[in-house]
PDB file of N, CA and C in Angstrom:
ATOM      1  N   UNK A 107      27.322   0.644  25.508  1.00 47.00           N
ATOM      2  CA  UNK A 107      26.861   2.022  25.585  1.00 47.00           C
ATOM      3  C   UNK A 107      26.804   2.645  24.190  1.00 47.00           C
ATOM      4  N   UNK A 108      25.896   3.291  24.329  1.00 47.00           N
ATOM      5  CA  UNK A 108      25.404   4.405  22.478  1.00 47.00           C
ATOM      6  C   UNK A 108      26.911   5.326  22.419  1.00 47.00           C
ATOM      7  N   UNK A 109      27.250   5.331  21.401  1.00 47.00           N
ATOM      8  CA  UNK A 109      28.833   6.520  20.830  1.00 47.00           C
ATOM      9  C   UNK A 109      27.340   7.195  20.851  1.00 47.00           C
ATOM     10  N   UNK A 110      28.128   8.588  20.868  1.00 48.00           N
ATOM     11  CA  UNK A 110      28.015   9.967  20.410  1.00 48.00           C
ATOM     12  C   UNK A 110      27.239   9.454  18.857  1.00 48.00           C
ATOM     13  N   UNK A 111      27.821   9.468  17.559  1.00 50.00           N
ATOM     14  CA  UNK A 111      27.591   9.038  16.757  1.00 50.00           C
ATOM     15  C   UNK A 111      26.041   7.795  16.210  1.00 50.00           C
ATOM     16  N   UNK A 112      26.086   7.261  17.249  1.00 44.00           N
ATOM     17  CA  UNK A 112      24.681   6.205  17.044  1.00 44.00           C
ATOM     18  C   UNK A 112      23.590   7.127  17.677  1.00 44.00           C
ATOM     19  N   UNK A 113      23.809   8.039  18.490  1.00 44.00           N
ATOM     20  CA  UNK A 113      22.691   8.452  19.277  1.00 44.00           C
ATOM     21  C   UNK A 113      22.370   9.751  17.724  1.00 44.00           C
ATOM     22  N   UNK A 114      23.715  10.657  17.482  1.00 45.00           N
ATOM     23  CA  UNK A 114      23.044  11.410  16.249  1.00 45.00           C
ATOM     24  C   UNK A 114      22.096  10.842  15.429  1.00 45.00           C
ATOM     25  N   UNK A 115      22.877   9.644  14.639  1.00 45.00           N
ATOM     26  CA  UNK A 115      21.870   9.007  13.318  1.00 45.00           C
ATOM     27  C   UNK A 115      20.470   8.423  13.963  1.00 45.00           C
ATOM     28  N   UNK A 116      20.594   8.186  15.586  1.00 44.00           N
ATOM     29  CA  UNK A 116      19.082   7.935  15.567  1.00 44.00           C
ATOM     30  C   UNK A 116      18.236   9.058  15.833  1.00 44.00           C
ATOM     31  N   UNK A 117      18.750  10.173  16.044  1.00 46.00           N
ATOM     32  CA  UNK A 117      17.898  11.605  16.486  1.00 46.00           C
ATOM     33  C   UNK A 117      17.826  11.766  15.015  1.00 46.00           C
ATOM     34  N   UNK A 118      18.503  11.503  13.860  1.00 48.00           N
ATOM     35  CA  UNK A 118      17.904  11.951  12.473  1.00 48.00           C
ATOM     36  C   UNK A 118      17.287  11.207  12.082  1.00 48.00           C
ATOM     37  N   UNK A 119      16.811   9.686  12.014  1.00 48.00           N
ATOM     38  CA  UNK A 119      16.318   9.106  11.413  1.00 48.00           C
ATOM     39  C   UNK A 119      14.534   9.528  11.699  1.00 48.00           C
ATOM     40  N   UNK A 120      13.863   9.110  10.978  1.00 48.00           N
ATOM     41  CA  UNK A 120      11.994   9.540  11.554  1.00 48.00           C
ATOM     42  C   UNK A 120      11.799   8.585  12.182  1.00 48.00           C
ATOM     43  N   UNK A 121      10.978   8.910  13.356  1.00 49.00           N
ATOM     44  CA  UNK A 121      10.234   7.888  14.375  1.00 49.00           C
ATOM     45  C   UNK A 121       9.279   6.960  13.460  1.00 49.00           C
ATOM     46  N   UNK A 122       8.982   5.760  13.363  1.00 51.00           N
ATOM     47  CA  UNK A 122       7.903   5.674  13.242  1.00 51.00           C
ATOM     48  C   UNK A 122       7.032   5.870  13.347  1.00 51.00           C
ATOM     49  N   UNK A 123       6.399   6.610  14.154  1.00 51.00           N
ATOM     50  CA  UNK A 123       4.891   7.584  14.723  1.00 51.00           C
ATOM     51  C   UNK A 123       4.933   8.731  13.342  1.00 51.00           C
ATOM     52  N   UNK A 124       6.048   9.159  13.295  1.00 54.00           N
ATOM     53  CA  UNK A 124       6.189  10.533  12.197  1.00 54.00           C
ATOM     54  C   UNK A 124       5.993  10.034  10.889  1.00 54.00           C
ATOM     55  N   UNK A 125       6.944   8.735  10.461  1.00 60.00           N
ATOM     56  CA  UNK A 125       6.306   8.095   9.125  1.00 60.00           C
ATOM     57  C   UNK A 125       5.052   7.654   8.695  1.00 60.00           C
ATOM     58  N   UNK A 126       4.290   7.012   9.926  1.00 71.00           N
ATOM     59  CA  UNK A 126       3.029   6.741   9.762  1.00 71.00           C
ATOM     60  C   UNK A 126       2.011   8.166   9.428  1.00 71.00           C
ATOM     61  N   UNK A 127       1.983   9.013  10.543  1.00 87.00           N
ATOM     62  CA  UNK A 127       1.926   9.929  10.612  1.00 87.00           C
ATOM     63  C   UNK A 127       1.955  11.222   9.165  1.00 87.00           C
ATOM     64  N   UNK A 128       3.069  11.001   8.535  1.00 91.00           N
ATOM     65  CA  UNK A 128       3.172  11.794   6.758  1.00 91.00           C
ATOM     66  C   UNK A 128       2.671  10.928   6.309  1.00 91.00           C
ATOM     67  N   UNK A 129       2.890  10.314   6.048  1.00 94.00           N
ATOM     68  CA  UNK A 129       1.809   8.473   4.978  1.00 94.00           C
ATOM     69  C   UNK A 129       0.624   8.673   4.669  1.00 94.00           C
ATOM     70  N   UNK A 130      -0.124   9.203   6.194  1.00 95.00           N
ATOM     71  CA  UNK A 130      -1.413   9.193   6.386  1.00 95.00           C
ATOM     72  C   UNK A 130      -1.896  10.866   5.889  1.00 95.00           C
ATOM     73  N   UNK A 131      -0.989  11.568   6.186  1.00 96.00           N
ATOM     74  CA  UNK A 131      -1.271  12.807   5.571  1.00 96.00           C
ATOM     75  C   UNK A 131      -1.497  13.239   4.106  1.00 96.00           C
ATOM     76  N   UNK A 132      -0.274  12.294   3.472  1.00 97.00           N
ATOM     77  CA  UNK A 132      -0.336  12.164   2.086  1.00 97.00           C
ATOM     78  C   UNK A 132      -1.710  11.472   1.540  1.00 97.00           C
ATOM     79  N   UNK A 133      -2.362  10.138   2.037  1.00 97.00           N
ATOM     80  CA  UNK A 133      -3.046   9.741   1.832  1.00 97.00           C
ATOM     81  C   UNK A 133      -4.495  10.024   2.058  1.00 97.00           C
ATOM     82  N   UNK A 134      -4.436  11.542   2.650  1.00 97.00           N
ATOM     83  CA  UNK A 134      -5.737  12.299   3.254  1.00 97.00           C
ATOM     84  C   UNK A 134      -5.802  12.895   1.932  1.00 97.00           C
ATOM     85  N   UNK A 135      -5.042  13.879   1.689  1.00 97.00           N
ATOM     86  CA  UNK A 135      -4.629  14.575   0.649  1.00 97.00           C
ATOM     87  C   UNK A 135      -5.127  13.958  -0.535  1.00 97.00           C
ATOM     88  N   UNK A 136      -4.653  12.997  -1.068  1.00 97.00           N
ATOM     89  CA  UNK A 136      -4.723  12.295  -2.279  1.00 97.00           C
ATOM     90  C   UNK A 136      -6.380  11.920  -2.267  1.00 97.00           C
ATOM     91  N   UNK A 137      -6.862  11.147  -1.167  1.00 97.00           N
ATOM     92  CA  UNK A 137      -8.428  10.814  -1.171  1.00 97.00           C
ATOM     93  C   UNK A 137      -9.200  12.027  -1.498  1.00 97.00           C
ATOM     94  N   UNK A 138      -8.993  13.031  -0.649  1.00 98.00           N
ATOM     95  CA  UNK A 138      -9.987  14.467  -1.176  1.00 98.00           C
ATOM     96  C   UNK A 138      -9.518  14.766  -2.193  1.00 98.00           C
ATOM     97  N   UNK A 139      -8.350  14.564  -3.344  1.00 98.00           N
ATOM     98  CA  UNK A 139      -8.478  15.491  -4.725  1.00 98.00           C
ATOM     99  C   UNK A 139      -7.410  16.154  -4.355  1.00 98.00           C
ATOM    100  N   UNK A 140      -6.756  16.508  -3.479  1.00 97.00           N
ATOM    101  CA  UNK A 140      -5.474  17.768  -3.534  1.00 97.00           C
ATOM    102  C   UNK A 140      -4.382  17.063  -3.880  1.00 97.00           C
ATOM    103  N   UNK A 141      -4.426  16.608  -5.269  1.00 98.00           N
ATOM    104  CA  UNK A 141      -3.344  15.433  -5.540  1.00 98.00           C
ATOM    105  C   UNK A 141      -2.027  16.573  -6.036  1.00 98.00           C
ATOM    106  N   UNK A 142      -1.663  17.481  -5.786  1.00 97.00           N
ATOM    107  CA  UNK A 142      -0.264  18.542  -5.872  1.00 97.00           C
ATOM    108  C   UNK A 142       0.052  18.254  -4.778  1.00 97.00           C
ATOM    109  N   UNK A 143      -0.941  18.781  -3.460  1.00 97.00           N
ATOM    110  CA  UNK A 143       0.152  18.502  -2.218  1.00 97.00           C
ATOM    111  C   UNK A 143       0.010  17.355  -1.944  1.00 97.00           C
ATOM    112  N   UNK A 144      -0.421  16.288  -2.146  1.00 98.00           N
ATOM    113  CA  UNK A 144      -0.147  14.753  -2.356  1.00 98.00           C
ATOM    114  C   UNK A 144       1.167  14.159  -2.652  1.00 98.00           C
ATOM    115  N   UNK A 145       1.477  14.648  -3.788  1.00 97.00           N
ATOM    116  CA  UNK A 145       2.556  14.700  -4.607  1.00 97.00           C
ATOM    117  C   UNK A 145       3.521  14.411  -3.739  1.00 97.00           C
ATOM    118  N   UNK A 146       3.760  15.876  -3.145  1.00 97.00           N
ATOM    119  CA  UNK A 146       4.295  16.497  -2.549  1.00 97.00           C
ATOM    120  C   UNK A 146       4.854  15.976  -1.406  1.00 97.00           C
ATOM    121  N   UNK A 147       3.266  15.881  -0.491  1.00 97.00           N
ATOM    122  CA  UNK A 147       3.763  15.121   0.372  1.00 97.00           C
ATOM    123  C   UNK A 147       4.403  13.489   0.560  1.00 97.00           C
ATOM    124  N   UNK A 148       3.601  12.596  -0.586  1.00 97.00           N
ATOM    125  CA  UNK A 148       4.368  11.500  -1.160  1.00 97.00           C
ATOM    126  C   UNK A 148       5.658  11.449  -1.626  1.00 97.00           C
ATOM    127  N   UNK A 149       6.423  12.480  -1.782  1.00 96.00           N
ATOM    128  CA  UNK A 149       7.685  13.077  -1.960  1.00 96.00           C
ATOM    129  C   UNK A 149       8.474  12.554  -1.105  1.00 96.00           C
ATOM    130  N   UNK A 150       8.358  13.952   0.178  1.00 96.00           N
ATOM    131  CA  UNK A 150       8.726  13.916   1.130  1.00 96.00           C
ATOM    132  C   UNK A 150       8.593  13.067   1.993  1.00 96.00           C
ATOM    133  N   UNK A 151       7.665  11.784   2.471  1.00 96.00           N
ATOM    134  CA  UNK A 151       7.738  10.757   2.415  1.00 96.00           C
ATOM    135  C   UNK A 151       8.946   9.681   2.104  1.00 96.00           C
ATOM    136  N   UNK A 152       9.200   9.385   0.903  1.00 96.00           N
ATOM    137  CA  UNK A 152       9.602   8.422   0.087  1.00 96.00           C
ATOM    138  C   UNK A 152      11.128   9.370   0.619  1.00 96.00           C
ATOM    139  N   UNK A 153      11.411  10.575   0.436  1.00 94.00           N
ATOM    140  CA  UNK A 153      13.011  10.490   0.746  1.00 94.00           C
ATOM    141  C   UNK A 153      13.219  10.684   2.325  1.00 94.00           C
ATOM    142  N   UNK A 154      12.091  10.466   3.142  1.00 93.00           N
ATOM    143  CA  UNK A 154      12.404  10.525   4.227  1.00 93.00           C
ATOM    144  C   UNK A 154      12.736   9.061   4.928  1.00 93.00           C
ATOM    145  N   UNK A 155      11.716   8.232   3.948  1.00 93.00           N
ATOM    146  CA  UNK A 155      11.463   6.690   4.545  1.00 93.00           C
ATOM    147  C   UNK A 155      11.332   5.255   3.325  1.00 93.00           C
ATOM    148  N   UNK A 156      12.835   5.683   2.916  1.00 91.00           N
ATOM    149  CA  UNK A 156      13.595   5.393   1.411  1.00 91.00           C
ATOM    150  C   UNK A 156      12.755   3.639   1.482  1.00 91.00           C
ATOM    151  N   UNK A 157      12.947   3.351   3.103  1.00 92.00           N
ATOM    152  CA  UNK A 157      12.770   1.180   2.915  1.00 92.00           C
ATOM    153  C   UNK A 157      11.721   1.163   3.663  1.00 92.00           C
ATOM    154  N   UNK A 158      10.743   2.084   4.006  1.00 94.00           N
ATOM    155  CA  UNK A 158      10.050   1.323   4.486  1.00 94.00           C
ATOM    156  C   UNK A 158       8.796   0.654   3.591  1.00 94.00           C
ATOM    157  N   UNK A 159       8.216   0.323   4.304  1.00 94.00           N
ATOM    158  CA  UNK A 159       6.810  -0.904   3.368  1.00 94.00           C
ATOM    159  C   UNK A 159       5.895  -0.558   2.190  1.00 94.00           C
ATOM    160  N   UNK A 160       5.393   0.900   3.159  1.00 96.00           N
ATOM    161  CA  UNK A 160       4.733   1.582   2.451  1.00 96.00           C
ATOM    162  C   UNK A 160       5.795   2.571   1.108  1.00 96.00           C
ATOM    163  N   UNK A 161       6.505   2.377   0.657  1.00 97.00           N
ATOM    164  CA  UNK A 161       7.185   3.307  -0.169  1.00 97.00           C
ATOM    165  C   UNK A 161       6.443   2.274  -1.504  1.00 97.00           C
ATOM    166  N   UNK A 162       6.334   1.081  -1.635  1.00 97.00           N
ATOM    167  CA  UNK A 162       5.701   0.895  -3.054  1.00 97.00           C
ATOM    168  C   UNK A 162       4.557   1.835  -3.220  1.00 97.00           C
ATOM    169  N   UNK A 163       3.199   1.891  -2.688  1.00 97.00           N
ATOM    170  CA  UNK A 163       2.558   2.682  -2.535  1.00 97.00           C
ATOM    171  C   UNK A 163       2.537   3.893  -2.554  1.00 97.00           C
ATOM    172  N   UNK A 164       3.735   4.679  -2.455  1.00 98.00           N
ATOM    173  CA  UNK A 164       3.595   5.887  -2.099  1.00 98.00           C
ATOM    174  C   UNK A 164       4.175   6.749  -3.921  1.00 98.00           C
ATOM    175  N   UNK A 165       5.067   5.674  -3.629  1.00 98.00           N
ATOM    176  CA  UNK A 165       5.614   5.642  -5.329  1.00 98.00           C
ATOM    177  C   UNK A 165       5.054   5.580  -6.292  1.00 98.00           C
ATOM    178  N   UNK A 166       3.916   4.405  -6.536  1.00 98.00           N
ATOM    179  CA  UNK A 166       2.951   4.454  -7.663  1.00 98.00           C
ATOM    180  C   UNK A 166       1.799   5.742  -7.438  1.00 98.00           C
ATOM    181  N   UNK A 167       1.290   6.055  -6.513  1.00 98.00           N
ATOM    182  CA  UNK A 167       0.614   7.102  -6.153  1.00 98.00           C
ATOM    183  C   UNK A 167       1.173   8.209  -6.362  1.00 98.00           C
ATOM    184  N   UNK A 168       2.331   8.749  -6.532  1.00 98.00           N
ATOM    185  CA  UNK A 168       2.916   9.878  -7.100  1.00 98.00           C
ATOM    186  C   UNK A 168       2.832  10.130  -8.207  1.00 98.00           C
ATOM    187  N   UNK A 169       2.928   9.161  -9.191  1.00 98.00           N
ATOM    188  CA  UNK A 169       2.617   8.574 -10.340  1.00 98.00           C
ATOM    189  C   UNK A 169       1.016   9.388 -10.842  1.00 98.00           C
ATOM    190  N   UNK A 170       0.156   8.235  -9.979  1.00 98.00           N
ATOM    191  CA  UNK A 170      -1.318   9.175 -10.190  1.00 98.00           C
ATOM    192  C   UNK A 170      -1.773  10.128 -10.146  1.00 98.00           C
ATOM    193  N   UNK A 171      -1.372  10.343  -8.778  1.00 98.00           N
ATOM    194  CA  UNK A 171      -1.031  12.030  -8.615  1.00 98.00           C
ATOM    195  C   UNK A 171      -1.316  13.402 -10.111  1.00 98.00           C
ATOM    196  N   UNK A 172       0.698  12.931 -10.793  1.00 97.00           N
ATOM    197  CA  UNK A 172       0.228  13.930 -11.348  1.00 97.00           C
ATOM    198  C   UNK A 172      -0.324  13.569 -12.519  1.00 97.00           C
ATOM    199  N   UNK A 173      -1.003  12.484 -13.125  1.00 97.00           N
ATOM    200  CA  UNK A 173      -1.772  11.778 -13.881  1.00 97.00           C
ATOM    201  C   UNK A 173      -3.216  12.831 -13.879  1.00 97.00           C
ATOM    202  N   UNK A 174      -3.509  12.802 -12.476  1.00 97.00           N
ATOM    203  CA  UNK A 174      -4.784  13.235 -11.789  1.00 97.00           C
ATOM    204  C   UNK A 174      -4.711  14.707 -12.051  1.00 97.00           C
ATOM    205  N   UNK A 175      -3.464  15.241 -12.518  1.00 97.00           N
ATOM    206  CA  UNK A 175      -3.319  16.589 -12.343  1.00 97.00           C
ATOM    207  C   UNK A 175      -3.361  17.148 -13.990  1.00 97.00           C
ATOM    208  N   UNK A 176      -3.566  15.809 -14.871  1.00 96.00           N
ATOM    209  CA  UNK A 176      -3.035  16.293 -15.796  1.00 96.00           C
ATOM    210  C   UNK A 176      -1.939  16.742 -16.376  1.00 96.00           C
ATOM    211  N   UNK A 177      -0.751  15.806 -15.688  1.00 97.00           N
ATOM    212  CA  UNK A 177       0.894  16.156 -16.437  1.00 97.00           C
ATOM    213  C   UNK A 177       0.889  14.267 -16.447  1.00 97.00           C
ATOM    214  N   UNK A 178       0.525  13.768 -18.128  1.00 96.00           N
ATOM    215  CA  UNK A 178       0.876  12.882 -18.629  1.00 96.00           C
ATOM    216  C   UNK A 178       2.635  12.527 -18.180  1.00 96.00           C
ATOM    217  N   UNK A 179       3.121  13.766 -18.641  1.00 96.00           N
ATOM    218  CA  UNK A 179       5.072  13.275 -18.803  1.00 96.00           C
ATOM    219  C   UNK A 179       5.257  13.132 -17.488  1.00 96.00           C
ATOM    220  N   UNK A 180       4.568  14.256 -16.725  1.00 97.00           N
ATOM    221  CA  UNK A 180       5.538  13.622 -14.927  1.00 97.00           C
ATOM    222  C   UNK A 180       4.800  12.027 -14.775  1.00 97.00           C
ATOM    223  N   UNK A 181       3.406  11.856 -14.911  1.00 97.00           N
ATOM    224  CA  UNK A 181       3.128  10.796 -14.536  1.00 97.00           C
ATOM    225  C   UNK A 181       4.061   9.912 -15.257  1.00 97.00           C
ATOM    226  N   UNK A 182       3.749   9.463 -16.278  1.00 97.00           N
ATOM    227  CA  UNK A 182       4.880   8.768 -17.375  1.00 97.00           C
ATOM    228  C   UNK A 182       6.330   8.722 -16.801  1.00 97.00           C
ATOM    229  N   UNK A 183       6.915   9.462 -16.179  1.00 97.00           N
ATOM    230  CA  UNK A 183       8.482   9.769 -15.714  1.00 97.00           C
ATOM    231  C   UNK A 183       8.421   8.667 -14.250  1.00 97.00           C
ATOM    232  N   UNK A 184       7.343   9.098 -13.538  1.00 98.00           N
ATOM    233  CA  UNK A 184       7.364   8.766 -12.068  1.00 98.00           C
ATOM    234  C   UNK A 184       6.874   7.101 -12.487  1.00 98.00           C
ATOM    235  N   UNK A 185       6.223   6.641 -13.046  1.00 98.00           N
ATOM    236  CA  UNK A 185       5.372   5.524 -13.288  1.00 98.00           C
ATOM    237  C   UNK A 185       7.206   4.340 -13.954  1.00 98.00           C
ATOM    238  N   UNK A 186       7.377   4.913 -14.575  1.00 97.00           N
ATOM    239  CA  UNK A 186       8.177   4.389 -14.999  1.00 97.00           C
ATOM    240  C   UNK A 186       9.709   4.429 -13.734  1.00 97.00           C
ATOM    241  N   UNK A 187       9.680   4.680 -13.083  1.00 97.00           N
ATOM    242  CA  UNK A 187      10.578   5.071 -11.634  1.00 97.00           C
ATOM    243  C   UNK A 187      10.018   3.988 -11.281  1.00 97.00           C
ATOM    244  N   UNK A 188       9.040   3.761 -10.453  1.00 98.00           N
ATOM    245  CA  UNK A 188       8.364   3.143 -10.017  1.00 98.00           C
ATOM    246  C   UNK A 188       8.753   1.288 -10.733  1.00 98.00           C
ATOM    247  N   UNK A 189       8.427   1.350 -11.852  1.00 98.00           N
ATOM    248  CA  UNK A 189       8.846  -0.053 -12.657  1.00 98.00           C
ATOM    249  C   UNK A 189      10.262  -0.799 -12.246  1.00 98.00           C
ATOM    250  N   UNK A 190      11.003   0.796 -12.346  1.00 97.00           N
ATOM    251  CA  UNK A 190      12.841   0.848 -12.015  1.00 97.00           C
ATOM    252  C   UNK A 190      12.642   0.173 -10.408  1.00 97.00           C
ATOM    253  N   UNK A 191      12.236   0.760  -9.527  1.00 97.00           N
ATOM    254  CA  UNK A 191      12.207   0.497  -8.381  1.00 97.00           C
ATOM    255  C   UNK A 191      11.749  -1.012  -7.437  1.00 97.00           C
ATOM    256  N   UNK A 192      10.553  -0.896  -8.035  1.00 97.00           N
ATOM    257  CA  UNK A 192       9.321  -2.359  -7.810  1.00 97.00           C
ATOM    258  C   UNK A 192       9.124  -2.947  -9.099  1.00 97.00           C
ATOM    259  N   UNK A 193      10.041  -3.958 -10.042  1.00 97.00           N
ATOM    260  CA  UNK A 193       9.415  -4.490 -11.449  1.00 97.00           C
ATOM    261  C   UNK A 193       8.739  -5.630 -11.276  1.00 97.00           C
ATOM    262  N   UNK A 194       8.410  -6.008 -10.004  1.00 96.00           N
ATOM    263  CA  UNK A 194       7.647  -7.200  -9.817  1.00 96.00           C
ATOM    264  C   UNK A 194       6.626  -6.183  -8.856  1.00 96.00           C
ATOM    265  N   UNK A 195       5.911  -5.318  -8.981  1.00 96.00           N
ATOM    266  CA  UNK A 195       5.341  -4.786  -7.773  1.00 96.00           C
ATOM    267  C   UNK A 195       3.725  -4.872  -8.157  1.00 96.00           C
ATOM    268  N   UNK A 196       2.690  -4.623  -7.124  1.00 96.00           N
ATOM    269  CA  UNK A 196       1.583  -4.974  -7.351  1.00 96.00           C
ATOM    270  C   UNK A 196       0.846  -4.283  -7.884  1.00 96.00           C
ATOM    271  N   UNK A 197       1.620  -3.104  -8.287  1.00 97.00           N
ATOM    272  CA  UNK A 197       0.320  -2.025  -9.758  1.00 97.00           C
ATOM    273  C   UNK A 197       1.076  -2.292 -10.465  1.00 97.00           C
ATOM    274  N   UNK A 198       2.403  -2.874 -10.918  1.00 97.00           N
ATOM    275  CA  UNK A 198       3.283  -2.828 -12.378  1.00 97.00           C
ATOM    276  C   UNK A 198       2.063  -2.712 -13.574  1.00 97.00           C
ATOM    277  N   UNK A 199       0.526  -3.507 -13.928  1.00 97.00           N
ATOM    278  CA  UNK A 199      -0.151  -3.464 -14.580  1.00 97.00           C
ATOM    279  C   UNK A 199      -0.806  -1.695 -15.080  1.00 97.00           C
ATOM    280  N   UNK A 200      -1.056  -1.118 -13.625  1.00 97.00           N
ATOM    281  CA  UNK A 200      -1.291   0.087 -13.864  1.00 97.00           C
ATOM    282  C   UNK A 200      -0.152   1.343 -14.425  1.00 97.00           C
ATOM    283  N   UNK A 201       0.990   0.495 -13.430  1.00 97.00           N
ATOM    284  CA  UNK A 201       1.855   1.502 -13.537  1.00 97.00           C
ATOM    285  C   UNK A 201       3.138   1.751 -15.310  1.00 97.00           C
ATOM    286  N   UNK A 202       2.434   0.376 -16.016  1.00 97.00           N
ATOM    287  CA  UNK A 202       3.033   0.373 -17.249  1.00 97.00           C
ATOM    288  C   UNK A 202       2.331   1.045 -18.017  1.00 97.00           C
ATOM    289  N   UNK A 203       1.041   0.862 -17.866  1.00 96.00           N
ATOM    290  CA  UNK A 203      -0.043   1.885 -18.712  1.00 96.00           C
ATOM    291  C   UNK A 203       0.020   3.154 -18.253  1.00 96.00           C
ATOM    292  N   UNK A 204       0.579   3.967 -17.414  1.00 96.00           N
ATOM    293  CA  UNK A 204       0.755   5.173 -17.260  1.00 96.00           C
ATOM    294  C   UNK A 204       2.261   5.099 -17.849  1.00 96.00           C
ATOM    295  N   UNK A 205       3.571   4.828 -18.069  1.00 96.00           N
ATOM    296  CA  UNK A 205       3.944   5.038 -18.429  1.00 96.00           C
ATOM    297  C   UNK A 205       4.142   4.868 -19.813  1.00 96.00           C
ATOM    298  N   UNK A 206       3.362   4.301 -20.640  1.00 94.00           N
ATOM    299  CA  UNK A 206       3.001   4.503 -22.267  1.00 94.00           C
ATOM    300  C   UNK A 206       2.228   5.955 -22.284  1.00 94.00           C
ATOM    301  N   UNK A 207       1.895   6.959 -21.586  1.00 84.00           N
ATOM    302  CA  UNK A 207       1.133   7.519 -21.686  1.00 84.00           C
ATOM    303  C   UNK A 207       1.793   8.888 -22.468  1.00 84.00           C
ATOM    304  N   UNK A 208       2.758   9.063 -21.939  1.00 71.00           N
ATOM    305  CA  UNK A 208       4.024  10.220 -22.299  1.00 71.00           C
ATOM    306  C   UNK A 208       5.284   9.836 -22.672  1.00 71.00           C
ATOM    307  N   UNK A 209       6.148  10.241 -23.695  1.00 64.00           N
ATOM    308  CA  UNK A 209       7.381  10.063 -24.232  1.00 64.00           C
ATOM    309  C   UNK A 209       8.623  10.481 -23.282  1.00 64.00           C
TER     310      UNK A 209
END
C-alpha cells in the first residue's frame, strides 16, 4: 500500500502530459521569435523536469534564446552550463561557440 508520503511526492512531481505539454509550449514560443518567454518557459521546464530527455535540448536552447535576444553574456553563461551539464552532448559544437562569445 502507498504511505501518506509516496502519494505526496507523486501529487508533486509533473505528469508527463504536463512536461510534454511546457516542452511544447516553450518550443512554440521559441519557433515564432518570442525567444524571452522561451527562455522563460525553458526555465521553468528544466527545474521542473531536472532528468528528463528533453532537458539537453531545452538547455542549449536557453542558451539561444538569449543569444537571439541579444545578451551575448547570458547566452555565454547558459551555453557554458550547458557544457557543465552535457560535455559530450549533441550541440557541444554550437554550444562552445556561444560560449566564446562573452567573458
Amino acid at each position: 500500500p502507498a504511505t501518506p508520503q509516496a502519494a505526496t511526492a507523486a501529487e508533486a512531481a509533473p505528469s508527463p502530459l504536463h512536461s510534454t505539454d511546457s516542452f511544447a509550449e516553450a518550443i512554440a514560443a521559441f519557433r515564432s521569435g518570442r525567444y524571452n518567454e522561451a527562455n522563460k518557459l525553458l526555465q521553468t521546464f528544466l527545474g521542473e523536469n531536472p532528468s528528463d530527455p528533453r532537458s539537453e535540448d531545452a538547455a542549449f536552447l536557453r542558451a539561444v534564446s538569449r543569444a537571439r535576444l541579444g545578451d551575448a553574456h547570458g547566452a555565454a553563461v547558459l551555453a557554458r552550463e550547458y557544457l557543465r551539464r552535457f560535455p559530450n552532448g549533441l550541440r557541444r559544437p554550437e554550444a562552445e561557440s556561444l560560449s566564446r562569445q562573452a567573458p
